[in-house]
CSV table of C-alpha atoms and ligand atoms in Angstrom, one decimal:
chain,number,residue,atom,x,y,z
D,1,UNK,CA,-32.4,1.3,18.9
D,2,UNK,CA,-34.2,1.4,15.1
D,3,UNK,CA,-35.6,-2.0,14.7
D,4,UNK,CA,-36.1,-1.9,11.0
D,5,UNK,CA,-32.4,-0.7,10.8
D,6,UNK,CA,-31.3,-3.7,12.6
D,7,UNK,CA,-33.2,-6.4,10.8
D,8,UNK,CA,-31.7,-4.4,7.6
D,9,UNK,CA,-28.2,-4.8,8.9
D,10,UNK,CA,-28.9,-8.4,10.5
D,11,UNK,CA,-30.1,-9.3,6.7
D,12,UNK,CA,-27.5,-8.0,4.7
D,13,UNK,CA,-24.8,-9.7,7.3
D,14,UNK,CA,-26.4,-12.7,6.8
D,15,UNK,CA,-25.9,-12.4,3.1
D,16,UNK,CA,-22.2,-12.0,3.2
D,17,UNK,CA,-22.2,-15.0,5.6
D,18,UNK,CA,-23.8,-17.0,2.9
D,19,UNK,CA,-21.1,-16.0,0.3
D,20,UNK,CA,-18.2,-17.2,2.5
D,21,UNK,CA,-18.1,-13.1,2.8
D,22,UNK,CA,-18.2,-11.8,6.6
D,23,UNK,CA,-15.4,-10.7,8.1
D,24,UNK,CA,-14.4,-10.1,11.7
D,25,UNK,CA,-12.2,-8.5,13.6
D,26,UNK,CA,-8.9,-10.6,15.4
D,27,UNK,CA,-8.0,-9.4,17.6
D,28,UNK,CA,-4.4,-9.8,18.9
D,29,UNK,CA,-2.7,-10.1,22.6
D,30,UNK,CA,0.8,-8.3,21.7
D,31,UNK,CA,2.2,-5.7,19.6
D,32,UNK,CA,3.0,-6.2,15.7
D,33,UNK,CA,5.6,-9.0,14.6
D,34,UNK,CA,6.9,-11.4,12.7
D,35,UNK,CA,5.3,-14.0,15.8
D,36,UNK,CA,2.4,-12.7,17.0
D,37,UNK,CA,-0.2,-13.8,20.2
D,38,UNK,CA,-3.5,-14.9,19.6
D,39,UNK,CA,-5.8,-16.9,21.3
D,40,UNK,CA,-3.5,-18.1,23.8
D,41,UNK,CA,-0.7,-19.2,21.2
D,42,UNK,CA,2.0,-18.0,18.9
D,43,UNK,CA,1.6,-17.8,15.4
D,44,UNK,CA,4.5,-17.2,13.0
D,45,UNK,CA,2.5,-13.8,11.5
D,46,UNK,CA,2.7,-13.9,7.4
D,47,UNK,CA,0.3,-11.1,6.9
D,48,UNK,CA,1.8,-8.5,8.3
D,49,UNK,CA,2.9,-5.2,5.9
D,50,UNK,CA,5.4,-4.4,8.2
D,51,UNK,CA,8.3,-5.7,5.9
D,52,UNK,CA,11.2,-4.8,7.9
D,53,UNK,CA,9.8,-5.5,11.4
D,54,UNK,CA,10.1,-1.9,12.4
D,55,UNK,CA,7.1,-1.5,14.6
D,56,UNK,CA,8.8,-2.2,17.7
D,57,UNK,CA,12.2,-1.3,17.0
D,58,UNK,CA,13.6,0.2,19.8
D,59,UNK,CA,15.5,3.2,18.3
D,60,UNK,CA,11.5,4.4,16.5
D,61,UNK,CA,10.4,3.4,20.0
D,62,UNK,CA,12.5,6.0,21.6
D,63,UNK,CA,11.6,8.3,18.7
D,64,UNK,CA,7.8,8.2,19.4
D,65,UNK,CA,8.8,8.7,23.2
D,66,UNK,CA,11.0,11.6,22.5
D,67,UNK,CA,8.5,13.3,20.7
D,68,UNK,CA,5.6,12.3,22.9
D,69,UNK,CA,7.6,14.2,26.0
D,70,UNK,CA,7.9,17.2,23.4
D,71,UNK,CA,5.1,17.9,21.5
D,72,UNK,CA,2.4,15.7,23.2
D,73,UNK,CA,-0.3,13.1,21.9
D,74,UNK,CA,-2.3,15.0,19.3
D,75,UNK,CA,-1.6,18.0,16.8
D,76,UNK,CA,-4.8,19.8,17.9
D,77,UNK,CA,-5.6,20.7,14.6
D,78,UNK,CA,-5.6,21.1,10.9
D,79,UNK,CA,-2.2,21.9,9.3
D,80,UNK,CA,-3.3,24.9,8.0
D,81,UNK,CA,-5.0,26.0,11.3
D,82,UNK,CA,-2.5,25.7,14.3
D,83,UNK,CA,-1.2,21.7,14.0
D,84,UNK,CA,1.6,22.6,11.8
D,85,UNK,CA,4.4,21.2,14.2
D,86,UNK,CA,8.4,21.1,14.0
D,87,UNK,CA,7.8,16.8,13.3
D,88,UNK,CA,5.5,17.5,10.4
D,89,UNK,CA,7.9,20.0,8.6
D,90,UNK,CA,11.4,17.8,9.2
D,91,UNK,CA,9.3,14.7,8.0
D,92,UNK,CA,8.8,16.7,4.5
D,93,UNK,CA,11.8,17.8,4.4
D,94,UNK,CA,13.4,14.8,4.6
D,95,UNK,CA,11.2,12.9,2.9
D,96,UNK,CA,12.5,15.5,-0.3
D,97,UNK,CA,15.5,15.4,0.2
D,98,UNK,CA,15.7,11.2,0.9
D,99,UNK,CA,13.6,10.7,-2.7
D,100,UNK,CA,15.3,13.6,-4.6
D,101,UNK,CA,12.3,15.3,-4.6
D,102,UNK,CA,11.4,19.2,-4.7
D,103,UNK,CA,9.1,19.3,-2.0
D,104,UNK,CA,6.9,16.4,0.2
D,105,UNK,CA,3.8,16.7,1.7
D,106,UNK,CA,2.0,14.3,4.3
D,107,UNK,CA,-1.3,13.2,5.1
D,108,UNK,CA,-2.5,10.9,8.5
D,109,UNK,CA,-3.0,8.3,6.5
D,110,UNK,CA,-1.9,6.2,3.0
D,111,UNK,CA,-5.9,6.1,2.5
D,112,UNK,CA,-5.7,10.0,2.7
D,113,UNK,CA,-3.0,10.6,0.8
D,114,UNK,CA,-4.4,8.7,-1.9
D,115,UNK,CA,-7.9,10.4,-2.0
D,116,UNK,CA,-6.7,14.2,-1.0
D,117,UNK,CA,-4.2,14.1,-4.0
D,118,UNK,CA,-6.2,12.8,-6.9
D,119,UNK,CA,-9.5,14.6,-6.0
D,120,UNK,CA,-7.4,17.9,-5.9
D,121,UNK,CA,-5.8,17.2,-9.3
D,122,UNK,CA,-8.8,16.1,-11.2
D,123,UNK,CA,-12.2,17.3,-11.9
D,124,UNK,CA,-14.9,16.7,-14.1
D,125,UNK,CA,-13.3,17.9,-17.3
D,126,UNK,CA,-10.3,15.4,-16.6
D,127,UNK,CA,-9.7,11.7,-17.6
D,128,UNK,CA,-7.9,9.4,-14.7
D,129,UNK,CA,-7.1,6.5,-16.1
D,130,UNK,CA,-6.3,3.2,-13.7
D,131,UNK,CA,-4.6,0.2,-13.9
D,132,UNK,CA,-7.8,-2.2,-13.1
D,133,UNK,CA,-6.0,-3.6,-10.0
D,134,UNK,CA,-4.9,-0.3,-8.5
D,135,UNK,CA,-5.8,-0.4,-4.9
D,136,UNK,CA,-9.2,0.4,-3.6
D,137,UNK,CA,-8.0,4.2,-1.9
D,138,UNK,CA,-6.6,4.9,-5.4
D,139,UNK,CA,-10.2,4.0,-7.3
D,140,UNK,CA,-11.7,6.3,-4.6
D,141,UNK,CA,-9.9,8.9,-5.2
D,142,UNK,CA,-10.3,8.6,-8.9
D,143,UNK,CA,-14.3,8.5,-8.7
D,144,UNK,CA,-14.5,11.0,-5.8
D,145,UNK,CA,-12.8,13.6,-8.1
D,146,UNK,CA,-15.7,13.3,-10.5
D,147,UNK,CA,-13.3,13.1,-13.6
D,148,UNK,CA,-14.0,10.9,-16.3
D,149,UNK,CA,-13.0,7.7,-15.3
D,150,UNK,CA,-11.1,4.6,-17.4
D,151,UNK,CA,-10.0,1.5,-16.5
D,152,UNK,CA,-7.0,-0.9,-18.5
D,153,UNK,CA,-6.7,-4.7,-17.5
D,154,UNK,CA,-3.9,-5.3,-15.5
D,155,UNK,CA,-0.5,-4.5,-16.8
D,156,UNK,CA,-2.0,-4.0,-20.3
D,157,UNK,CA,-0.1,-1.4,-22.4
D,158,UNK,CA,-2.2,-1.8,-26.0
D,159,UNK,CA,-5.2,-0.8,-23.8
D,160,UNK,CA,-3.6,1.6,-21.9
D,161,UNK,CA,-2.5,3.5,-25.1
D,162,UNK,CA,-5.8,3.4,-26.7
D,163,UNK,CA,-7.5,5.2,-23.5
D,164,UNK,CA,-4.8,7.8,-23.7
D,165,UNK,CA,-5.4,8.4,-27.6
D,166,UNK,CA,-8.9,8.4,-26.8
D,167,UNK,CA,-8.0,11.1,-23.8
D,168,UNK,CA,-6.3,13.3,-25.9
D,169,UNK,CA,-8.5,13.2,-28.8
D,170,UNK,CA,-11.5,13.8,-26.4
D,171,UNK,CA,-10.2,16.6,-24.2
D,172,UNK,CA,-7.7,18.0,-26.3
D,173,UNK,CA,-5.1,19.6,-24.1
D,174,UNK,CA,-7.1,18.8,-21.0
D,175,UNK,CA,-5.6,16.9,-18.1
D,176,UNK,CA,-4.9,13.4,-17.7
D,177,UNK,CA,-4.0,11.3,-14.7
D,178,UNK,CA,-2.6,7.8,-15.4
D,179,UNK,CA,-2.6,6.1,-11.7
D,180,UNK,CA,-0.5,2.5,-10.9
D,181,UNK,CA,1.8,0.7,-7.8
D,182,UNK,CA,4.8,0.1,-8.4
D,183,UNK,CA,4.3,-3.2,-6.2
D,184,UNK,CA,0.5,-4.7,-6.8
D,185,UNK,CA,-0.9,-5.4,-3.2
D,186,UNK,CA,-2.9,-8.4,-3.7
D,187,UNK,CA,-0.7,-9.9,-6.7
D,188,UNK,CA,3.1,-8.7,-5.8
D,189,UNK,CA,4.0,-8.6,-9.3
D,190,UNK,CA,5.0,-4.7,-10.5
D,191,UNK,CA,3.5,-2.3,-13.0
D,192,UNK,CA,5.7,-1.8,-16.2
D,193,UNK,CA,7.1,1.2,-15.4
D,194,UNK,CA,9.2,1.9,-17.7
D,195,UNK,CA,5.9,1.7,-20.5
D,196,UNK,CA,4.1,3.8,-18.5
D,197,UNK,CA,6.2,6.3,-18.4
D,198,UNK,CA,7.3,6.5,-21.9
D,199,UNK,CA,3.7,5.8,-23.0
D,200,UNK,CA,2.4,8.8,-20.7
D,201,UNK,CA,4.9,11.4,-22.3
D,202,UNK,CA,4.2,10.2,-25.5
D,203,UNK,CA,0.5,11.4,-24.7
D,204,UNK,CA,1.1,14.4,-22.4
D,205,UNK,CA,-0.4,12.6,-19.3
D,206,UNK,CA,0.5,12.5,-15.8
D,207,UNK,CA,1.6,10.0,-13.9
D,208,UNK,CA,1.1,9.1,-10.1
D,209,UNK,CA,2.8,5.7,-8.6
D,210,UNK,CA,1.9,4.7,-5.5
D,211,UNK,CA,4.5,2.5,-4.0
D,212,UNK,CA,2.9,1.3,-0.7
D,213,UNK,CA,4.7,-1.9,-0.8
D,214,UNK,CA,7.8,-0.6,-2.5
D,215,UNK,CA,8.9,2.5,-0.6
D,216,UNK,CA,11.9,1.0,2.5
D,217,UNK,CA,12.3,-2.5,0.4
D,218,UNK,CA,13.5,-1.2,-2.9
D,219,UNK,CA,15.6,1.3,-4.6
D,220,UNK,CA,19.2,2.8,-3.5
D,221,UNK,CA,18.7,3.5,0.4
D,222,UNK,CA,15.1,2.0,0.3
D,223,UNK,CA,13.8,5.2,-2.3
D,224,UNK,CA,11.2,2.5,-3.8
D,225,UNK,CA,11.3,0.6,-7.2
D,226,UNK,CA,11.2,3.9,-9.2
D,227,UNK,CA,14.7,4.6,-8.1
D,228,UNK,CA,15.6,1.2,-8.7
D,229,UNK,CA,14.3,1.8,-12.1
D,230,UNK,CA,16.3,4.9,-12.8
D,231,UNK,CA,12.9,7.0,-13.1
D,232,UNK,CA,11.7,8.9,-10.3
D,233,UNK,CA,12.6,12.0,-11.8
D,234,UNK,CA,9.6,11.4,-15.0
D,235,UNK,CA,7.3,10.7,-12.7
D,236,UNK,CA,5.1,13.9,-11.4
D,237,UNK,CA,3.3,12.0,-8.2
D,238,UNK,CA,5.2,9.7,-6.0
D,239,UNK,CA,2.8,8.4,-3.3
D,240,UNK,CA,3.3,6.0,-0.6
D,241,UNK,CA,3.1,5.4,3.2
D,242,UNK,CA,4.9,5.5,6.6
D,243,UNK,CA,2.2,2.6,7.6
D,244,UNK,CA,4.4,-0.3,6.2
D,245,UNK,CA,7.9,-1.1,5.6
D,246,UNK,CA,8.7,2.3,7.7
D,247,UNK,CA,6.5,0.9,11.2
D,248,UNK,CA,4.7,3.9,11.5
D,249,UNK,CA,1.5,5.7,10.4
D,250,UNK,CA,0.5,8.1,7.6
D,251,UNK,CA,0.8,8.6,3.8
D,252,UNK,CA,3.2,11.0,1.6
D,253,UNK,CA,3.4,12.3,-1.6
D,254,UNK,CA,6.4,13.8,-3.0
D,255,UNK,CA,6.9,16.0,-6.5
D,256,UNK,CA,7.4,19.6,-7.1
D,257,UNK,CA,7.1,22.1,-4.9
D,258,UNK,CA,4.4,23.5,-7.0
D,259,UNK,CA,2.4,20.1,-5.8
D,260,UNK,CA,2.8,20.6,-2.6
D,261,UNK,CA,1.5,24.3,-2.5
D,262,UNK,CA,-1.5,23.1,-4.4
D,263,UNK,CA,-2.2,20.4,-2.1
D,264,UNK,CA,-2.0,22.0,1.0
D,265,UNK,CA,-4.9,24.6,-1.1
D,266,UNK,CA,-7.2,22.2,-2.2
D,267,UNK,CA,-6.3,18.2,-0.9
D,268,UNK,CA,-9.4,17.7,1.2
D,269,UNK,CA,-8.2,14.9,3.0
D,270,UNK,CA,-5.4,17.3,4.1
D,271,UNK,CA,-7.4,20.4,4.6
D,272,UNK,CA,-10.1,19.1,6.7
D,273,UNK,CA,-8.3,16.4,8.7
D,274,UNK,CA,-6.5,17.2,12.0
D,275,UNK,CA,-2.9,17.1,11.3
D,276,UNK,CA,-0.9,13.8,11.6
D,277,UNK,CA,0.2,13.4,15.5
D,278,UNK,CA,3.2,14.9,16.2
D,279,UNK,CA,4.5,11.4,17.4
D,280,UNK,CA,4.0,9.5,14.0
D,281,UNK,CA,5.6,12.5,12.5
D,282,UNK,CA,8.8,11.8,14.4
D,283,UNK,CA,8.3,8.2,14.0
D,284,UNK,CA,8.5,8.5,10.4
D,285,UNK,CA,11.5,10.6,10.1
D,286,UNK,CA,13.5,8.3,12.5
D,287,UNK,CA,12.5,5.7,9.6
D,288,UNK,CA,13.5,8.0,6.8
D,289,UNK,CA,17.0,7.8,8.6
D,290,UNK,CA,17.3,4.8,9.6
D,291,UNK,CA,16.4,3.5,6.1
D,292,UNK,CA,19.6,5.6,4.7
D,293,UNK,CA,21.8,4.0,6.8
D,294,UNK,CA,23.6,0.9,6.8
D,295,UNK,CA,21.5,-0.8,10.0
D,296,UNK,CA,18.9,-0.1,6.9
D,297,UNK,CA,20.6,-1.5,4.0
D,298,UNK,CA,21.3,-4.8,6.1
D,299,UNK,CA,18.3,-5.2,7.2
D,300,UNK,CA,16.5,-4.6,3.3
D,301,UNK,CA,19.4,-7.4,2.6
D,302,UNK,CA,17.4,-9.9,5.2
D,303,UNK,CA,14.3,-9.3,3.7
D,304,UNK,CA,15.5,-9.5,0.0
D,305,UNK,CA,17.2,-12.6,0.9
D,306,UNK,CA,13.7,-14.1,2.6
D,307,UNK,CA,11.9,-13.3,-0.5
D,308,UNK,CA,14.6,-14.9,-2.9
D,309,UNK,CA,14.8,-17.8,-0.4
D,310,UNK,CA,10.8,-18.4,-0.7
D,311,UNK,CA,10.9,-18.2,-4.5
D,312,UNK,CA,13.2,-20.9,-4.9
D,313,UNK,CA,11.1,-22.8,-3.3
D,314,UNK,CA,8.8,-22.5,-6.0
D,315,UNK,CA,6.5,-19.6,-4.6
D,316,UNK,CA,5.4,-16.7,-7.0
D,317,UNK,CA,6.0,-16.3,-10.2
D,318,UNK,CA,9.3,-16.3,-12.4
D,319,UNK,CA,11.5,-16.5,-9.1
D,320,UNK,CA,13.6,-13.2,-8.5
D,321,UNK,CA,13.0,-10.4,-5.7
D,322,UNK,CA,9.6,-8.4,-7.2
D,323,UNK,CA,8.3,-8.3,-3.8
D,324,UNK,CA,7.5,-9.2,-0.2
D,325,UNK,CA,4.1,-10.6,-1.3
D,326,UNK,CA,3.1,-13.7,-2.2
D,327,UNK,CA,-0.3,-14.4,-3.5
D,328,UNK,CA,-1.6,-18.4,-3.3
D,329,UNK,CA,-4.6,-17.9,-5.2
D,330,UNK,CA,-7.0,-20.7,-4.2
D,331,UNK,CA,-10.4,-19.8,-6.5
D,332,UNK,CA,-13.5,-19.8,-4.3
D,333,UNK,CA,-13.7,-17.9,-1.0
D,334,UNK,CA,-14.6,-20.6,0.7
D,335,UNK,CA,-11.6,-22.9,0.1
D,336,UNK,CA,-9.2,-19.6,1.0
D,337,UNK,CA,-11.0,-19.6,4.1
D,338,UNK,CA,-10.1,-23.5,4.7
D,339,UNK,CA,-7.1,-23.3,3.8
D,340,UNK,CA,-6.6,-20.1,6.1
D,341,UNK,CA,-7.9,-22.2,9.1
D,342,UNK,CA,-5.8,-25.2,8.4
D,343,UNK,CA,-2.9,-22.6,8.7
D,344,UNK,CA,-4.1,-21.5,11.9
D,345,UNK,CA,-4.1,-24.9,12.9
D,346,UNK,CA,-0.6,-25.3,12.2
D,347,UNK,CA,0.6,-21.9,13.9
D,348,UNK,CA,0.7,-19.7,10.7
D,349,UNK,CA,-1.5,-16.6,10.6
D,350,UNK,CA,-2.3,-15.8,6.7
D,351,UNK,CA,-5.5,-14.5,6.4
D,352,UNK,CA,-8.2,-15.3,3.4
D,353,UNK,CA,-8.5,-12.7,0.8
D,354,UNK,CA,-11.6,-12.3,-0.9
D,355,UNK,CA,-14.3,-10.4,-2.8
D,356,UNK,CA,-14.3,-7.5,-3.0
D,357,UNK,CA,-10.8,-7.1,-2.1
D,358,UNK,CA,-9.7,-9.5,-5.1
D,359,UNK,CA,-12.3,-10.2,-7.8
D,360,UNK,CA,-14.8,-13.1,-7.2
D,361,UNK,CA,-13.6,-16.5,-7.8
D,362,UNK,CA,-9.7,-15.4,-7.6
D,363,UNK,CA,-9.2,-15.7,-3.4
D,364,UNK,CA,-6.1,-16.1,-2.4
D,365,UNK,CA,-3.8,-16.7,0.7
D,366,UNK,CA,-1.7,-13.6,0.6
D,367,UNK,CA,1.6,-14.7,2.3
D,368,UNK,CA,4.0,-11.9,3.4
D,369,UNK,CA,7.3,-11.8,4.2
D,370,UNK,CA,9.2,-9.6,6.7
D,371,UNK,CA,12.8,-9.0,7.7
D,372,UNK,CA,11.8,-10.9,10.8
D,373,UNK,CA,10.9,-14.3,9.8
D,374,UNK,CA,13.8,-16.9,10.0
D,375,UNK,CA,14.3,-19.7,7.4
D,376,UNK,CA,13.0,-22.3,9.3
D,377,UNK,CA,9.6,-20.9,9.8
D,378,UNK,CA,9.7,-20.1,5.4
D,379,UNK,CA,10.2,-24.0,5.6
D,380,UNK,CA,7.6,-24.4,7.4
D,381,UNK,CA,4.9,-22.7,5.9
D,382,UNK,CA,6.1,-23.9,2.4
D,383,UNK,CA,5.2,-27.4,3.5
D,384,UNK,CA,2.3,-26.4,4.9
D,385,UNK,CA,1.6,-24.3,1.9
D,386,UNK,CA,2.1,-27.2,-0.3
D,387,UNK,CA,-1.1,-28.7,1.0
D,388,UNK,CA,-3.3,-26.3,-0.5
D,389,UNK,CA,-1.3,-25.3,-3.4
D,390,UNK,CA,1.5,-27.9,-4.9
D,391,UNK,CA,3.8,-26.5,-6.9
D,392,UNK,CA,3.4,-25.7,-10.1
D,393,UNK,CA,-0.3,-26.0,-9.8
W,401,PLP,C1,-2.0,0.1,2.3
W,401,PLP,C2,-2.2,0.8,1.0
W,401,PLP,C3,-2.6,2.1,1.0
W,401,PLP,C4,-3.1,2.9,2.2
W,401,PLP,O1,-2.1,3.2,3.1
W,401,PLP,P1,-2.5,3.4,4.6
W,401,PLP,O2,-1.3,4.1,5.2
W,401,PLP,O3,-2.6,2.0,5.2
W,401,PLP,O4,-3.8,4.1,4.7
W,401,PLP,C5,-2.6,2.8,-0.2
W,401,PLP,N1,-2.2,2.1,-1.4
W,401,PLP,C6,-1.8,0.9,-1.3
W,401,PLP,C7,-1.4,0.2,-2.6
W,401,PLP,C8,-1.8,0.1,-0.1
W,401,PLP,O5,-1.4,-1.1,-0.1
């Protein structure tokens, strides 16, 4: 053991402790839920991404068994090497034809995706441009692909235009990469898509939405809030993940079949990384079809209804069904952390999120909804939310 390295370490952890900023790890008796066990209880589980409590849903259950008894536990290699597997290639190709895309391509992770696609896009003669609360993969990505990097506040279009006049003028017809969500992860609210995309023609840019929290909730069939918007079709790189509201693992990207060639060249995160396991890979297609079928649309309708049910009860803003996510931003990180215990108190598990997840002084309770929660336990934690946060406040 390095002593100097440990004091370091020791040190540094101390600081976060100081700043109400340590985390730890919880760790959990079950599977994923909607109620989950922890230390010897049961907690109704509002921090969970998995929107339409697919995790343990016996027909992906049999799926990941199924494939499991075919193709074994791990791909055994790159894509490109020898871990190119039947799972991998159906997942694509229904992943194209479920979004009315030319081609997909997937990585082992959201994460990957995220990183593999923008550093393969952009280099250091190209402008990315983000939307200041894009999510921390998409930032990596954006600074590992040494491009020139900009940054608009939230949702701001005037600023957003200015950077891509700036863009152009600078680079003339160089490349630029304008990246969003469709659904924000910490906030819930949506980008303006429709801007964007009129704003990012108007300048030649690209565009590349990353719908994490929108893919399986929204949209005809669960496509994501760019089909619900009519505009999938203008925009050049859909991204999103299996890891949420499809119960499974990995990340996707879908657009032209020129894309995909290009990515499976030069993505990094794709090339280098040992394919996604054959069993995820079947677990995600047996969530692309599940999602296109009616079992799918009713159970979208549960969740929708959940999220309409917890606006009217006053929780985020305007009312209406943006999304599954709820933010109750409390200020300091160590009154999210309070309130966060008080909740665990009362059999709610809603973690504290803080710095540098969400900028300093803006922690939050981020509440989440899922197809799985009944109305009674919304109730519940709306009273109990009230305590912390009354409404209107
Ligand atoms: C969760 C998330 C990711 C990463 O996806 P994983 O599959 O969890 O790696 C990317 N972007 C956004 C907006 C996310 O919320």
């Amino acid at each position: 053991m390095n002593r100097e390295l440990e004091a370091d370490l020791k040190e540094r952890l101390r600081g976060l402790e100081a700043e109400s900023l340590r985390r730890e790890l919880r760790r959990l008796e079950g599977g994923q839920g909607a109620q989950v066990a922890w230390g010897g209880r049961v907690l109704h589980n509002f921090s969970s991404n998995d929107y339409l409590s697919l995790s343990r849903e016996p027909f992906l259950v049999e799926a990941a068994k199924d494939a499991v008894e075919r193709y074994g536990t791990g791909a055994g290699a790159s894509r490109l090497v020898c871990g190119n597997l039947p799972p991998h290639e159906e997942l694509e190709g229904l992943l194209a034809e479920w979004k009315g895309a030319e081609a997909a391509l997937v990585y082992s992770s959201g994460y990957a995706a995220a990183v593999g696609t923008i550093t393969a896009l952009m280099g250091k003669e190209d402008v990315v441009i983000l939307d200041k609360l894009a999510h921390a993969s998409l930032i990596d990505g954006a600074r590992l692909s040494g491009a020139v990097l900009r940054v608009f506040p939230h949702n701001h279009m005037q600023r957003l235009e200015g950077l891509l006049k700036w863009a152009r003028q600078r680079s003339g017809s160089g490349r630029i990469l304008v990246v969003t969500e469709s659904v924000f992860s910490m906030d819930g609210d949506r980008s303006l898509l429709a801007e964007l995309v009129e704003l990012k023609e108007r300048y030649g840019a690209w565009l590349m939405v990353d719908e994490a929290h929108g893919v399986g909730i929204f949209g005809g069939e669960g496509r994501g809030v760019l089909d619900e918007l009519g505009l999938a079709n203008r925009v050049e790189v859909q991204m999103g993940t299996l890891s949420k509201a499809l119960g499974g693992s990995g990340g996707y990207v879908c657009g032209s079949r020129a894309l995909r060639e290009w990515l499976v060249n030069r993505a990094r995160a794709f090339v280098y990384s040992t394919a996604m396991s054959p069993v995820m890979a079947a677990v995600g297609g047996a969530a692309v079809r599940w999602l296109r079928s009616e079992a799918g649309e009713e159970r979208r309708g549960i969740l929708r209804k959940r999220i309409s049910e917890f606006s009217a009860m006053g929780f985020g803003e305007g009312g209406g069904v943006k999304s599954a996510i709820f933010p109750v931003v409390l200020g300091e990180a160590e009154r999210a952390l309070k309130a966060s215990a008080s909740l665990l108190e009362a059999g709610f598990l809603v973690p504290a999120i803080r710095y540098p997840t969400v900028a300093r002084g803006s922690a939050r309770l981020r509440v989440t909804l899922t197809a799985g929660h009944s109305e009674s336990a919304l109730q519940e934690l709306g009273c109990a939310l009230r305590e912390w946060k009354p409404p209107g406040a």
